[in-house]
Amino acid sequence: MDRIPWNQYFMAQSHLLSFRSTCTRLAVGATIVRDKRMIAGGYNGSIAGGVHCIDEGCYVIDNHCVRTIHAEMNAILQCAKFGVATEGAEIYVTHFPCLQCSKAIIQAGIKAVYYAKDYKNHPYALEIFEQAGVKIEKVSLNKDIFLTLANDL
């Protein structure tokens, strides 16, 4: 039996996390990894204990749902809440990060962003990632991994 490659393993984790999303517009998952160990995960949804978009609809201002905290931000904040350093870590995201999350990723000291799907890739996000020396790589999820898993169950 072949072992799953690391990039596919962590990307699969991010896709799994996206199934917890409470956003009706786009389900996103993010996994922060350091030294091949998952240190945090996040998905897009409302604040803890708050009203969720799946229950009451999105709260949209200027074409953005202001109720939702993005997956990347939730993962970074989880690290902050529990005192886990993000300096030198990598993040695996189901979709290319928005501009605000891109800035947070840089400020958190994350050194690499792996994403599965293009999503409104902002040119300035690409520019600041390059300025900060953050590696960007598209890693499409190999869906055969899930088919193999389902067959083994």
GROMACS .gro file of C-alpha atoms in nm:
model
  153
    1MET     CA    1   0.000   0.000   0.000
    2ASP     CA    2   0.135   0.344  -0.095
    3ARG     CA    3   0.141   0.611   0.171
    4ILE     CA    4  -0.038   0.937   0.104
    5PRO     CA    5   0.206   1.220   0.019
    6TRP     CA    6   0.236   1.492   0.284
    7ASN     CA    7   0.082   1.767   0.067
    8GLN     CA    8  -0.218   1.547  -0.009
    9TYR     CA    9  -0.251   1.446   0.357
   10PHE     CA   10  -0.267   1.804   0.483
   11MET     CA   11  -0.485   1.922   0.193
   12ALA     CA   12  -0.727   1.637   0.263
   13GLN     CA   13  -0.742   1.756   0.625
   14SER     CA   14  -0.832   2.106   0.506
   15HIS     CA   15  -1.107   1.969   0.282
   16LEU     CA   16  -1.240   1.765   0.573
   17LEU     CA   17  -1.243   2.078   0.791
   18SER     CA   18  -1.441   2.263   0.523
   19PHE     CA   19  -1.733   2.026   0.591
   20ARG     CA   20  -1.774   2.203   0.928
   21SER     CA   21  -1.825   2.540   0.757
   22THR     CA   22  -2.149   2.724   0.835
   23CYS     CA   23  -2.115   2.957   0.536
   24THR     CA   24  -2.372   2.907   0.261
   25ARG     CA   25  -2.166   3.090   0.000
   26LEU     CA   26  -1.836   2.896   0.012
   27ALA     CA   27  -1.706   2.624   0.244
   28VAL     CA   28  -1.336   2.670   0.319
   29GLY     CA   29  -1.098   2.476   0.542
   30ALA     CA   30  -0.744   2.556   0.657
   31THR     CA   31  -0.476   2.354   0.835
   32ILE     CA   32  -0.162   2.506   0.987
   33VAL     CA   33   0.137   2.271   0.988
   34ARG     CA   34   0.482   2.293   1.141
   35ASP     CA   35   0.746   2.021   1.106
   36LYS     CA   36   0.490   1.790   0.939
   37ARG     CA   37   0.258   1.820   1.241
   38MET     CA   38  -0.087   1.979   1.234
   39ILE     CA   39  -0.091   2.257   1.491
   40ALA     CA   40  -0.433   2.412   1.414
   41GLY     CA   41  -0.731   2.388   1.188
   42GLY     CA   42  -1.010   2.623   1.095
   43TYR     CA   43  -1.315   2.662   0.878
   44ASN     CA   44  -1.522   2.962   0.786
   45GLY     CA   45  -1.812   3.033   1.015
   46SER     CA   46  -1.953   3.268   1.275
   47ILE     CA   47  -1.807   3.363   1.611
   48ALA     CA   48  -1.837   3.096   1.881
   49GLY     CA   49  -2.193   3.094   2.009
   50GLY     CA   50  -2.307   3.335   1.738
   51VAL     CA   51  -2.577   3.316   1.475
   52HIS     CA   52  -2.472   3.108   1.174
   53CYS     CA   53  -2.534   3.181   0.807
   54ILE     CA   54  -2.685   2.834   0.760
   55ASP     CA   55  -2.951   2.931   1.017
   56GLU     CA   56  -3.031   3.293   0.929
   57GLY     CA   57  -2.860   3.361   0.598
   58CYS     CA   58  -2.552   3.562   0.519
   59TYR     CA   59  -2.511   3.917   0.648
   60VAL     CA   60  -2.372   4.073   0.331
   61ILE     CA   61  -2.219   4.421   0.311
   62ASP     CA   62  -2.031   4.530  -0.003
   63ASN     CA   63  -2.061   4.175  -0.142
   64HIS     CA   64  -1.888   4.023   0.168
   65CYS     CA   65  -2.049   3.828   0.449
   66VAL     CA   66  -1.946   4.018   0.762
   67ARG     CA   67  -2.079   3.742   0.989
   68THR     CA   68  -1.812   3.495   0.874
   69ILE     CA   69  -1.462   3.453   1.010
   70HIS     CA   70  -1.245   3.301   0.738
   71ALA     CA   71  -1.087   2.958   0.781
   72GLU     CA   72  -0.730   3.091   0.771
   73MET     CA   73  -0.809   3.351   1.039
   74ASN     CA   74  -0.983   3.093   1.257
   75ALA     CA   75  -0.676   2.866   1.240
   76ILE     CA   76  -0.437   3.154   1.319
   77LEU     CA   77  -0.658   3.270   1.608
   78GLN     CA   78  -0.673   2.916   1.744
   79CYS     CA   79  -0.292   2.922   1.763
   80ALA     CA   80  -0.301   3.259   1.940
   81LYS     CA   81  -0.568   3.145   2.186
   82PHE     CA   82  -0.373   2.838   2.290
   83GLY     CA   83  -0.021   2.986   2.273
   84VAL     CA   84   0.101   2.790   1.970
   85ALA     CA   85   0.367   2.965   1.762
   86THR     CA   86   0.298   3.009   1.389
   87GLU     CA   87   0.644   3.143   1.298
   88GLY     CA   88   0.788   2.927   1.020
   89ALA     CA   89   0.470   2.721   0.979
   90GLU     CA   90   0.286   2.636   0.657
   91ILE     CA   91  -0.086   2.665   0.584
   92TYR     CA   92  -0.296   2.440   0.362
   93VAL     CA   93  -0.618   2.603   0.240
   94THR     CA   94  -0.896   2.472   0.018
   95HIS     CA   95  -0.913   2.809  -0.166
   96PHE     CA   96  -0.665   3.087  -0.237
   97PRO     CA   97  -0.668   3.326   0.063
   98CYS     CA   98  -0.843   3.663   0.041
   99LEU     CA   99  -0.636   3.980   0.076
  100GLN     CA  100  -0.709   4.024   0.449
  101CYS     CA  101  -0.620   3.663   0.527
  102SER     CA  102  -0.305   3.696   0.314
  103LYS     CA  103  -0.192   3.986   0.532
  104ALA     CA  104  -0.270   3.789   0.850
  105ILE     CA  105  -0.076   3.488   0.718
  106ILE     CA  106   0.229   3.708   0.655
  107GLN     CA  107   0.204   3.877   0.996
  108ALA     CA  108   0.173   3.536   1.163
  109GLY     CA  109   0.512   3.440   1.018
  110ILE     CA  110   0.374   3.158   0.805
  111LYS     CA  111   0.632   3.076   0.538
  112ALA     CA  112   0.426   2.881   0.281
  113VAL     CA  113   0.069   2.873   0.150
  114TYR     CA  114  -0.060   2.565  -0.028
  115TYR     CA  115  -0.406   2.600  -0.181
  116ALA     CA  116  -0.627   2.365  -0.382
  117LYS     CA  117  -0.850   2.601  -0.580
  118ASP     CA  118  -0.811   2.947  -0.726
  119TYR     CA  119  -1.067   3.188  -0.581
  120LYS     CA  120  -1.058   3.556  -0.666
  121ASN     CA  121  -0.677   3.553  -0.638
  122HIS     CA  122  -0.602   3.917  -0.560
  123PRO     CA  123  -0.296   4.053  -0.745
  124TYR     CA  124  -0.189   4.249  -0.437
  125ALA     CA  125  -0.201   3.931  -0.226
  126LEU     CA  126   0.041   3.770  -0.471
  127GLU     CA  127   0.260   4.080  -0.456
  128ILE     CA  128   0.281   4.094  -0.076
  129PHE     CA  129   0.340   3.719  -0.050
  130GLU     CA  130   0.638   3.767  -0.283
  131GLN     CA  131   0.761   4.071  -0.086
  132ALA     CA  132   0.744   3.871   0.237
  133GLY     CA  133   0.914   3.566   0.086
  134VAL     CA  134   0.610   3.345   0.140
  135LYS     CA  135   0.604   3.042  -0.089
  136ILE     CA  136   0.275   2.994  -0.279
  137GLU     CA  137   0.189   2.660  -0.438
  138LYS     CA  138  -0.128   2.519  -0.587
  139VAL     CA  139  -0.186   2.163  -0.465
  140SER     CA  140  -0.501   2.016  -0.613
  141LEU     CA  141  -0.654   1.746  -0.397
  142ASN     CA  142  -0.628   1.397  -0.542
  143LYS     CA  143  -0.987   1.279  -0.491
  144ASP     CA  144  -0.883   0.917  -0.543
  145ILE     CA  145  -0.754   0.931  -0.185
  146PHE     CA  146  -1.110   0.958  -0.057
  147LEU     CA  147  -1.235   0.688  -0.295
  148THR     CA  148  -0.965   0.453  -0.168
  149LEU     CA  149  -1.058   0.534   0.191
  150ALA     CA  150  -1.430   0.480   0.123
  151ASN     CA  151  -1.356   0.141  -0.034
  152ASP     CA  152  -1.152   0.038   0.270
  153LEU     CA  153  -1.432   0.120   0.516
   0.00000   0.00000   0.00000
